Amino acid sequence: MAHSIRIDFDACTGCRECVDSCFVDVIRWDEDKDAPFGAYPEDCQVCCVCEKVCPVQAIEIIPDWKSKYIPEPVSEKERCGP
Amino acid sequence: MTNLDSLGTVHSTDVLIVGGGAAGLSAAITAKETSPELDVLVVDKATASRGWAGKSARTAGLLSFVTEQDDPEAFVRYCLENIGFYLNDQLLLREFAFSSRPITERISSWGVEILRREGGVIDYAKWPFPWGTASINPDMCTRMAAYARELGVRIIDKVVIADLMKYENRISGAVGFNIVNGTYHIFEAATVILANGSQNYDMTLRWCGTGNGVAAAYWAGAEMRNAEFGNMCDFSRVDPRGWVITAGAHTAHDYLYAKGENISQKYRPGLHSSMDPIAVLAWYRETLAGNGPIEAHLDAFAAESGKFFKFHPEALERQSRILKKSAPLDSQRFEVIPGFIGELSCVKVDHQMRTTVPGLFAVGDVSGSGSARAGAVPAPPAKIHGTGLLNAFFMGMKGGPAAAIHARALKTYSIQGKADYDQVAALKEKVYAPMNLKDGISPRDVIHKVQDAIAPADRGVIKSEERMKKALDEITKIRRESDAMKAKDFHDLAKCLDAQSMPLCAEMFFRSSLIRTESRGFHYREDYPEMDNKNWLKWIIVKDEGGNMMVSTEDIPMHRYPYKPDRLA
């Protein structure tokens, strides 16, 4: 699983603000459908700037927090006690 | 002669700036203002032309500076005694202190919006330390990009720089590819400014430094400095529903509790300006003692926060939007674990932001620690909220004009950036190799292995020789594995660059940390817990020599500096 990038295609005006504002290349433009799409949701940083810049509130980030890989907080677990 | 155009699109410029965030745009603007006749070209993998590149637009919009109530000399002394612990370049630190107020006015003239009181005076929250924290609109780069374009700065979007090029031991340009369509781009430039950020190991949300600039500088032969301090560490929130949010517990450092006791006060009494390894040490020791889970009590913080933080309405709106997504708990008390951030920023630069490679400059997060301005910390010092932005502007404003003067001098002697066909062909083959492999490890798997090696509290923050040697063994293995990565597409190919930079940066960090047999600032060793001014008023230097990572030391020129630890002890 990964974060979801939900787009309301009926509301979307095709201004591409969400594509431009994404600094981690998560949102791309689908040339065939002439619409934005969440191409790499696993890389979403949940900054939500895309939501903010959308003039018609057509995009929503729905995080899946469990999808983030989290290393052990201590490498030597046996030292952590019970 | 074989045609370079057959390898990719060739661009020629006088000053190439790699990275279009706050530091890169500051450098671009000031380079162009210094020498309007020069061609200045910014290249970034995001949409820098509209100001959407870099981390700045994702920050809380805090800008700390030495206010009119503060004595800049007191700021210098505070930084030396409490933050950098005399590993600072004191001359650069002093310049930083005295120029911070003029910087706030300069960026305002570029259209950057800082909250002001009636009468136009900058509003700020005053810390009981020699600085204040102003509130800035996080859309700063959109204003700066527009201003840069008005001045005639060119900006190319969606291209990631993979390698620097050299000709007769000096910088001659850079090469990279478009992350959307995969086209190859060759930039001929005899003056290059790296402004593409620190190494954050893809651990904590919105701290997205890939370390690609650090790696590119290293492979170009540039010296690194202060790599042992690339270990900023925050706290992450553990949600009882079974997940961890790697952002949002940034204020927990003074409010950690174990079994009802405030352990922050136990381990580091008093008010602190921000995080340091001792906050992590408190979590670590109490966890080992079986006193976990460790909780943050933000209700205690709430009473204090209004004193030290003011936010621009735009920043507040963004924070509230993110907070809603983070599934806020009803309670202001929650379990935390250390959340590694890194901020390795070790490209060594002098007062003009020149690296040790002729023609190569570095500004902002890529060289924050490497400048030695902030001392024994991941720079911009994690000990002061809001100096990240000030540091980006400061370094950009120093590096831009210096690079312009350098480029102008080269033009006088008709020295231009020059791409060598064979060199470019070899670099192109190397960078696209993961696209041509049938099978191989994914860059994400490599990144997770690096995270396992460096992010645990007892690896990256609470260090010991034994554990660091284990980590180095793992890193060496990961570096070998990363030679056989498979990329699915060009976005993934950019991830492969990140996955190559990460283990390299982790190796610099651990090799430097092993040498420093003391504790100082963000470098905390369980086996050497004391600061040792007799032996360790030295910088650790890392450099590539024929494929080997060489580590050496450089004495700090204390005789040239006004403040010495013994005088103030």
XYZ file of C-alpha atoms in Angstrom:
651
model
C 0.000 0.000 0.000
C 1.008 3.629 -0.410
C -0.458 7.059 0.019
C -3.425 7.832 -2.273
C -3.576 10.837 -4.546
C -7.303 11.302 -5.119
C -8.284 13.533 -8.034
C -11.787 14.732 -8.848
C -11.601 14.692 -12.646
C -14.986 16.405 -13.017
C -13.738 19.379 -11.052
C -10.145 19.424 -12.434
C -9.577 22.325 -14.851
C -6.299 20.933 -16.205
C -4.192 23.879 -15.024
C -1.297 21.553 -14.012
C -0.551 23.510 -10.836
C -0.428 20.251 -8.850
C 2.119 18.760 -11.260
C 4.349 21.850 -11.128
C 4.156 22.271 -7.363
C 5.093 18.681 -6.499
C 8.791 18.823 -5.592
C 9.255 15.046 -5.499
C 7.808 14.113 -8.914
C 4.850 12.233 -7.429
C 2.181 13.877 -9.586
C 2.558 13.544 -13.346
C 0.504 14.616 -16.351
C -1.237 11.871 -18.330
C -1.030 13.044 -21.952
C -3.607 10.514 -23.154
C -6.220 11.387 -20.570
C -5.136 15.043 -20.496
C -5.260 14.974 -16.694
C -2.948 14.720 -13.675
C -2.358 11.439 -11.867
C -0.482 10.147 -8.847
C 2.409 8.400 -10.582
C 4.641 7.711 -7.553
C 2.460 7.978 -4.442
C 5.030 6.054 -2.380
C 7.325 9.080 -2.617
C 4.700 11.588 -1.433
C 6.029 13.717 1.436
C 2.531 14.790 2.547
C 3.447 18.471 2.231
C -0.043 19.005 0.726
C 1.109 21.968 -1.361
C -0.709 20.418 -4.351
C -4.004 20.643 -2.426
C -3.235 24.208 -1.484
C -2.457 25.411 -5.023
C -5.375 23.645 -6.729
C -7.815 26.436 -7.627
C -10.844 24.134 -7.422
C -9.879 21.750 -4.572
C -9.866 18.811 -6.969
C -6.924 16.971 -5.403
C -6.624 15.270 -2.041
C -3.727 13.458 -0.373
C -4.777 10.490 1.728
C -1.750 9.240 3.636
C -1.169 5.601 4.417
C 1.202 5.925 7.352
C 1.806 2.193 7.552
C 3.442 2.254 4.130
C 6.536 4.110 5.344
C 9.528 1.893 6.024
C 10.733 2.488 9.584
C 14.040 0.959 10.783
C 14.309 -0.368 14.330
C 14.858 2.547 16.751
C 17.739 0.650 18.387
C 20.014 -1.687 16.387
C 20.877 -3.931 19.329
C 17.412 -4.874 20.428
C 18.610 -7.249 23.109
C 19.955 -4.230 25.000
C 16.456 -2.781 25.227
C 15.273 -5.034 28.017
C 11.795 -6.484 28.272
C 36.102 14.656 -33.665
C 32.930 12.934 -32.585
C 29.882 15.124 -32.209
C 28.861 15.852 -28.615
C 25.291 16.555 -29.766
C 24.899 12.872 -30.556
C 25.109 12.149 -26.811
C 22.491 14.637 -25.632
C 21.356 18.246 -25.585
C 24.330 20.545 -25.062
C 23.888 23.750 -23.018
C 26.640 26.339 -22.516
C 26.629 28.883 -19.727
C 28.957 31.085 -17.690
C 27.609 30.101 -14.254
C 25.754 26.836 -13.778
C 23.775 26.510 -10.554
C 22.724 23.000 -9.576
C 19.581 23.335 -7.468
C 16.908 26.024 -7.501
C 15.834 26.212 -3.856
C 16.431 29.142 -1.512
C 20.252 28.917 -1.644
C 20.470 28.312 -5.404
C 18.106 31.162 -6.242
C 19.945 33.506 -3.832
C 23.165 32.630 -5.638
C 21.546 33.063 -9.056
C 20.093 36.477 -8.220
C 23.293 37.828 -6.686
C 25.501 36.385 -9.449
C 23.335 38.081 -12.070
C 23.233 41.339 -10.102
C 27.037 41.268 -9.807
C 27.606 40.634 -13.527
C 24.475 41.127 -15.648
C 26.450 40.293 -18.803
C 27.035 36.708 -17.651
C 24.704 33.873 -18.558
C 23.427 32.286 -15.338
C 21.615 28.970 -15.630
C 19.800 27.129 -12.835
C 18.951 23.444 -13.288
C 16.743 21.439 -10.949
C 14.789 18.178 -11.010
C 11.676 19.969 -9.711
C 9.886 22.988 -11.216
C 12.389 25.600 -10.074
C 11.274 28.085 -12.728
C 8.119 28.601 -10.695
C 9.805 28.361 -7.305
C 8.688 24.865 -6.358
C 12.132 23.333 -5.924
C 13.958 22.643 -2.682
C 12.819 22.186 0.875
C 12.133 25.854 1.654
C 8.546 25.882 0.426
C 7.829 22.944 2.729
C 9.226 24.537 5.884
C 7.398 26.245 8.712
C 8.666 29.574 7.402
C 10.863 30.382 10.395
C 13.759 32.780 9.906
C 16.027 33.314 12.892
C 18.320 36.328 12.904
C 20.289 38.564 15.246
C 17.705 41.243 16.073
C 18.253 44.899 16.932
C 17.906 43.863 20.609
C 20.807 41.427 20.284
C 24.543 41.913 20.274
C 26.039 40.058 17.292
C 29.207 39.451 19.301
C 27.106 37.778 22.023
C 25.557 35.600 19.307
C 29.054 34.536 18.227
C 30.047 33.677 21.795
C 26.785 31.797 22.430
C 27.262 29.745 19.262
C 30.866 28.904 20.188
C 30.140 27.941 23.789
C 26.783 26.193 23.426
C 26.355 24.995 19.843
C 29.531 24.676 17.785
C 31.958 24.073 20.703
C 34.854 25.898 19.026
C 34.860 23.822 15.887
C 33.556 26.917 14.143
C 35.295 29.011 11.544
C 34.996 32.056 13.766
C 35.513 34.584 10.997
C 32.645 33.192 8.945
C 30.460 32.882 12.047
C 31.097 36.528 12.887
C 30.200 37.604 9.363
C 27.009 35.521 9.603
C 26.059 37.246 12.878
C 26.674 40.751 11.593
C 25.001 40.237 8.213
C 21.796 38.535 9.346
C 19.743 41.742 9.642
C 20.847 43.144 6.269
C 19.921 39.744 4.778
C 16.328 40.091 5.994
C 16.078 43.428 4.173
C 17.748 42.102 1.027
C 15.347 39.184 0.622
C 12.422 41.519 1.223
C 13.611 43.522 -1.789
C 13.326 40.302 -3.843
C 9.652 40.009 -2.917
C 10.022 37.569 -0.017
C 7.348 38.362 2.546
C 8.370 38.638 6.216
C 5.727 39.451 8.824
C 6.174 42.989 10.089
C 4.774 45.108 12.887
C 3.109 48.447 12.319
C 5.716 50.838 11.028
C 7.421 48.146 8.972
C 9.679 46.717 11.662
C 10.136 42.941 11.344
C 8.023 41.054 13.879
C 9.725 38.218 15.695
C 9.526 35.933 18.700
C 12.352 36.675 21.116
C 14.272 33.789 22.580
C 16.185 34.178 25.859
C 19.245 33.728 23.647
C 20.942 36.277 21.364
C 18.498 35.937 18.477
C 14.859 36.191 17.482
C 12.717 34.178 15.101
C 10.782 35.956 12.356
C 7.951 34.528 10.290
C 8.279 34.242 6.559
C 5.811 33.257 3.865
C 6.797 29.739 2.773
C 6.124 30.710 -0.850
C 9.467 32.576 -0.769
C 10.968 30.682 -3.719
C 8.070 31.498 -6.036
C 8.856 35.186 -5.445
C 12.584 34.647 -5.805
C 12.227 32.586 -8.996
C 10.085 35.291 -10.561
C 12.642 37.931 -9.584
C 15.532 35.832 -10.891
C 13.773 35.376 -14.242
C 13.149 39.138 -14.458
C 16.897 39.639 -14.078
C 17.496 37.237 -16.960
C 18.456 34.087 -15.058
C 17.608 30.983 -17.123
C 16.036 28.004 -15.356
C 15.730 24.426 -16.653
C 13.265 22.172 -14.825
C 12.982 18.405 -14.379
C 16.657 17.659 -14.984
C 18.660 15.932 -12.263
C 22.420 16.410 -12.296
C 24.200 13.078 -12.000
C 27.870 13.997 -12.374
C 30.274 16.896 -12.536
C 32.768 17.102 -15.385
C 36.395 18.130 -15.105
C 38.947 19.273 -17.649
C 42.602 19.504 -16.613
C 41.667 19.316 -12.923
C 39.176 22.151 -13.005
C 35.400 22.000 -13.278
C 34.153 22.085 -16.839
C 30.428 21.416 -16.404
C 27.884 18.818 -15.399
C 25.685 16.142 -16.922
C 22.262 14.810 -16.042
C 18.966 13.563 -17.369
C 15.335 14.596 -17.551
C 13.426 12.571 -14.960
C 10.232 12.558 -17.069
C 11.407 11.754 -20.593
C 14.925 10.467 -19.922
C 16.731 12.826 -22.312
C 20.415 13.401 -21.544
C 21.716 16.937 -20.923
C 25.286 18.195 -21.093
C 26.083 21.525 -19.415
C 29.344 23.190 -20.367
C 30.331 25.647 -17.632
C 33.681 26.614 -16.130
C 31.961 27.876 -12.968
C 29.502 25.605 -11.187
C 27.677 26.267 -7.924
C 26.266 23.238 -6.116
C 23.077 24.171 -4.278
C 21.321 20.822 -4.213
C 20.996 20.113 -0.546
C 22.121 17.831 2.218
C 21.783 14.090 2.808
C 18.632 13.143 4.717
C 18.547 9.392 3.942
C 14.831 9.566 2.984
C 13.900 9.057 6.620
C 11.753 11.932 7.828
C 8.957 13.439 5.769
C 9.783 16.602 3.844
C 13.492 16.386 4.724
C 14.240 15.323 1.164
C 17.958 15.996 0.732
C 19.337 13.216 -1.439
C 23.036 13.922 -0.906
C 23.561 13.868 -4.662
C 25.491 17.146 -4.482
C 27.713 15.825 -1.686
C 28.416 12.696 -3.736
C 29.082 14.628 -6.958
C 31.544 16.928 -5.183
C 33.266 13.951 -3.545
C 33.724 12.150 -6.849
C 35.031 15.370 -8.411
C 37.805 15.269 -5.804
C 36.497 17.936 -3.423
C 37.390 17.732 0.249
C 34.660 17.111 2.841
C 34.712 18.546 6.365
C 32.699 17.857 9.553
C 30.999 14.747 8.136
C 30.830 13.234 11.649
C 28.127 15.749 12.546
C 25.651 14.689 9.828
C 23.263 13.195 12.358
C 20.414 15.518 13.185
C 17.757 13.536 15.013
C 14.201 14.464 15.865
C 11.494 12.368 17.492
C 8.765 10.518 15.607
C 5.305 9.880 16.940
C 4.234 6.299 17.532
C 0.531 5.948 16.875
C -1.209 3.356 19.058
C -2.883 2.062 15.922
C 0.426 0.675 14.764
C 2.291 3.222 12.699
C 4.965 5.865 13.063
C 4.743 9.417 11.795
C 8.242 10.615 11.005
C 7.455 14.266 11.538
C 5.453 16.292 13.936
C 7.129 15.693 17.283
C 9.700 18.392 16.598
C 8.990 20.144 19.873
C 9.290 17.073 22.086
C 12.920 17.523 23.109
C 12.342 19.309 26.397
C 9.187 17.376 27.250
C 10.130 13.693 27.262
C 8.671 11.638 30.081
C 9.412 8.115 31.355
C 7.130 6.678 34.014
C 5.873 10.156 34.853
C 9.330 11.729 35.223
C 10.540 14.525 32.928
C 13.699 12.870 31.626
C 14.575 15.836 29.418
C 15.199 17.883 32.547
C 17.083 14.976 34.100
C 19.555 14.701 31.197
C 19.741 18.296 29.950
C 18.262 20.720 32.486
C 17.019 24.153 31.507
C 15.591 25.598 28.334
C 17.171 24.596 25.044
C 16.800 26.211 21.704
C 16.225 22.864 20.001
C 17.361 19.279 19.680
C 20.733 17.682 20.332
C 22.051 14.140 20.949
C 21.472 14.448 24.704
C 17.724 14.474 24.088
C 18.173 11.187 22.207
C 20.510 9.919 24.937
C 17.700 10.480 27.468
C 15.336 8.377 25.340
C 18.000 5.697 24.785
C 19.205 5.298 28.373
C 15.704 5.241 29.850
C 14.555 2.746 27.217
C 17.523 0.457 27.982
C 16.732 0.772 31.686
C 13.291 -0.640 30.968
C 11.497 2.644 31.651
C 9.838 2.830 28.242
C 7.665 3.640 26.463
C 8.983 7.202 26.413
C 6.272 9.785 25.933
C 6.257 13.378 24.745
C 3.919 15.629 26.718
C 3.038 18.372 24.321
C 0.486 19.852 26.696
C 3.478 21.019 28.734
C 5.037 22.510 25.626
C 1.857 24.304 24.569
C 2.177 26.720 27.477
C 5.664 27.722 26.297
C 5.369 27.619 22.530
C 3.664 30.982 22.058
C 6.708 32.715 23.476
C 9.155 31.358 20.957
C 7.265 30.766 17.741
C 5.168 32.974 15.526
C 4.087 31.708 12.147
C 3.062 33.390 8.927
C -0.668 32.697 8.275
C 0.282 30.799 5.120
C 2.631 28.550 7.121
C -0.040 27.998 9.766
C -2.566 27.027 7.119
C -0.160 24.468 5.658
C 0.722 23.068 9.083
C -2.914 22.669 10.009
C -3.630 20.891 6.713
C -0.763 18.451 7.380
C -1.777 17.964 11.005
C -5.259 16.896 9.953
C -3.689 14.252 7.697
C -1.536 12.986 10.559
C -4.627 11.659 12.331
C -4.161 13.814 15.432
C -4.647 12.048 18.686
C -7.118 13.282 21.261
C -4.313 13.274 23.769
C -1.339 15.624 23.693
C 0.718 12.809 25.205
C 2.068 10.089 22.960
C 4.927 7.634 22.610
C 7.971 8.754 20.640
C 10.996 7.084 19.107
C 14.065 8.831 17.677
C 13.453 10.024 14.133
C 16.719 10.319 12.231
C 17.106 13.245 9.821
C 20.814 13.313 9.002
C 21.502 16.683 7.367
C 24.980 15.624 6.264
C 26.237 18.784 4.549
C 29.960 18.313 4.483
C 31.286 19.800 1.224
C 34.195 21.937 2.419
C 34.044 25.569 1.329
C 36.045 28.706 2.137
C 34.700 32.186 2.864
C 33.846 32.673 -0.816
C 31.966 29.340 -0.892
C 34.715 27.834 -3.065
C 35.273 24.106 -2.717
C 38.782 22.695 -3.029
C 38.147 21.959 -6.740
C 38.875 24.974 -8.961
C 35.678 26.370 -10.481
C 33.369 24.496 -8.095
C 31.403 26.432 -5.474
C 28.836 25.087 -2.987
C 26.118 26.934 -1.057
C 23.261 26.103 1.298
C 22.616 22.719 2.815
C 25.138 20.900 0.607
C 28.028 22.655 2.355
C 26.545 23.969 5.616
C 28.759 21.873 7.905
C 31.569 21.949 5.372
C 31.804 25.727 5.751
C 32.556 25.139 9.470
C 30.597 28.286 10.265
C 28.347 26.477 12.718
C 30.893 24.074 14.256
C 30.129 20.681 15.793
C 26.585 20.410 14.445
C 24.673 19.304 11.413
C 24.471 22.691 9.764
C 22.602 24.959 9.631
C 22.792 24.301 13.294
C 19.960 22.084 14.350
C 20.216 23.875 17.685
C 18.520 27.012 16.345
C 15.086 26.771 14.742
C 14.965 28.886 11.622
C 18.645 29.243 10.772
C 18.231 26.879 7.824
C 16.715 29.645 5.776
C 19.151 32.284 7.011
C 22.017 29.951 6.141
C 20.647 29.366 2.627
C 20.394 33.106 1.967
C 23.751 33.879 3.591
C 25.688 31.271 1.649
C 23.849 32.005 -1.606
C 24.568 35.727 -1.281
C 28.268 35.021 -0.709
C 28.687 32.308 -3.315
C 26.732 34.015 -6.117
C 28.883 37.141 -6.418
C 32.117 35.188 -5.830
C 31.204 32.763 -8.611
C 30.299 35.654 -10.924
C 33.666 37.326 -10.357
C 35.352 33.982 -10.966
C 33.400 33.438 -14.190
C 34.149 36.963 -15.386
C 37.867 36.449 -14.821
C 37.782 33.176 -16.769
C 35.989 34.902 -19.646
C 38.732 37.500 -19.773
C 41.174 34.686 -20.429
C 38.735 32.923 -22.791
C 38.495 29.901 -20.514
C 35.177 28.203 -21.095
C 33.369 25.150 -19.926
C 34.322 22.256 -22.130
C 32.830 18.806 -22.429
C 35.045 15.957 -23.534
C 33.232 13.434 -25.752
C 34.822 10.339 -24.225
C 34.230 11.568 -20.668
C 30.569 12.357 -21.386
C 30.045 9.039 -23.182
C 31.423 7.116 -20.194
C 29.311 9.087 -17.703
C 26.212 8.577 -19.837
C 26.743 4.834 -20.043
C 27.255 4.627 -16.276
C 24.165 6.638 -15.347
C 21.794 4.721 -17.637
C 23.183 1.291 -16.664
C 20.304 0.523 -14.202
C 17.843 0.944 -17.110
C 19.609 -1.748 -19.101
C 19.853 -4.449 -16.424
C 17.304 -7.259 -16.703
C 17.286 -7.936 -12.989
C 18.796 -6.240 -10.015
C 18.144 -4.836 -6.580
C 15.647 -1.969 -6.459
C 16.933 1.434 -5.314
C 14.294 1.446 -2.577
C 15.680 -1.782 -1.116
C 19.157 -0.248 -1.091
C 17.824 2.858 0.662
C 16.100 0.761 3.343
C 19.351 -1.081 4.036
C 21.208 2.217 4.467
C 18.458 3.390 6.823
C 18.844 0.196 8.888
C 22.584 0.848 9.138
C 22.487 4.501 10.199
C 19.080 5.485 11.594
C 18.863 3.483 14.855
C 19.626 5.691 17.862
C 22.647 3.576 18.832
C 24.152 3.867 15.349
C 23.721 7.406 14.042
C 23.421 9.331 17.307
C 24.749 7.416 20.312
C 27.962 6.070 18.797
C 30.545 3.491 19.826
C 33.528 2.037 17.984
C 32.062 -1.456 17.998
C 28.690 -0.436 16.582
C 30.196 1.931 14.023
C 32.455 -0.835 12.721
C 29.408 -3.057 12.316
C 27.632 -0.262 10.486
C 30.622 0.272 8.211
C 30.689 -3.417 7.328
C 27.026 -3.204 6.360
C 27.575 0.008 4.385
C 30.494 -1.485 2.459
C 28.299 -4.419 1.478
C 25.444 -2.115 0.477
C 27.775 -0.061 -1.709
C 28.761 -3.219 -3.583
C 25.119 -4.246 -3.985
C 24.166 -0.797 -5.248
C 26.358 -1.410 -8.297
C 23.664 -3.781 -9.587
C 20.493 -1.735 -9.260
C 17.598 -2.060 -11.656
C 15.545 1.024 -12.590
C 12.013 0.641 -13.896
C 11.802 4.108 -15.427
C 13.492 7.512 -15.268
C 11.914 8.460 -11.955
C 13.370 5.227 -10.601
C 16.689 6.033 -12.273
C 16.834 9.236 -10.212
C 16.174 7.064 -7.141
C 19.205 4.992 -8.152
C 21.338 8.143 -7.906
C 19.957 8.715 -4.401
C 20.633 5.087 -3.493
C 24.257 5.469 -4.615
C 24.745 8.735 -2.733
C 23.288 7.440 0.545
C 25.757 4.663 1.371
C 28.638 6.894 0.226
C 27.489 9.643 2.604
C 26.943 7.131 5.415
C 30.491 5.867 4.917
C 31.891 9.422 5.185
C 29.864 9.883 8.375
C 31.039 6.685 10.072
C 34.689 6.958 8.975
C 34.883 10.524 10.315
C 33.034 9.536 13.503
C 35.445 6.670 14.195
C 38.456 8.983 14.039
C 37.067 11.561 16.489
C 37.759 9.898 19.844
C 35.821 12.391 21.971
C 32.278 13.775 22.274
C 31.464 17.280 21.040
C 28.209 18.859 19.905
C 26.211 16.383 17.856
C 29.029 13.839 17.947
C 28.369 11.708 21.029
C 30.428 8.603 21.726
C 29.564 6.286 24.568
C 33.188 5.104 24.618
C 34.584 8.679 24.682
C 31.902 10.737 26.433
C 34.088 13.776 27.284
C 35.102 16.738 25.140
C 38.869 16.779 24.539
C 40.110 20.264 23.662
C 43.736 19.199 24.013
C 43.613 16.787 21.101
C 40.497 17.551 19.129
C 40.379 21.211 18.151
C 40.681 19.768 14.679
C 38.527 19.321 11.626
C 38.243 15.910 10.042
C 38.729 15.932 6.294
C 37.470 13.230 3.923
C 38.611 12.955 0.325
C 38.568 10.475 -2.531
C 42.006 9.354 -3.606
C 41.976 6.890 -6.468
C 38.770 5.241 -5.328
C 39.785 5.105 -1.651
C 38.110 7.214 1.020
C 40.964 8.954 2.822
C 40.417 10.526 6.231
C 42.793 13.082 7.753
C 42.729 15.967 10.232
C 43.340 19.685 9.897
C 44.240 21.892 12.857
C 41.792 24.700 13.516
C 43.708 27.993 13.288
C 42.841 28.951 16.877
C 45.732 31.451 16.960
C 43.840 33.560 14.402
C 40.553 33.493 16.295
C 39.501 35.904 19.050
C 37.778 33.307 21.243
C 39.486 30.282 22.706
C 37.941 27.641 24.942
C 40.446 28.001 27.786
C 39.821 31.735 28.059
C 36.099 31.204 28.436
C 36.183 28.036 30.520
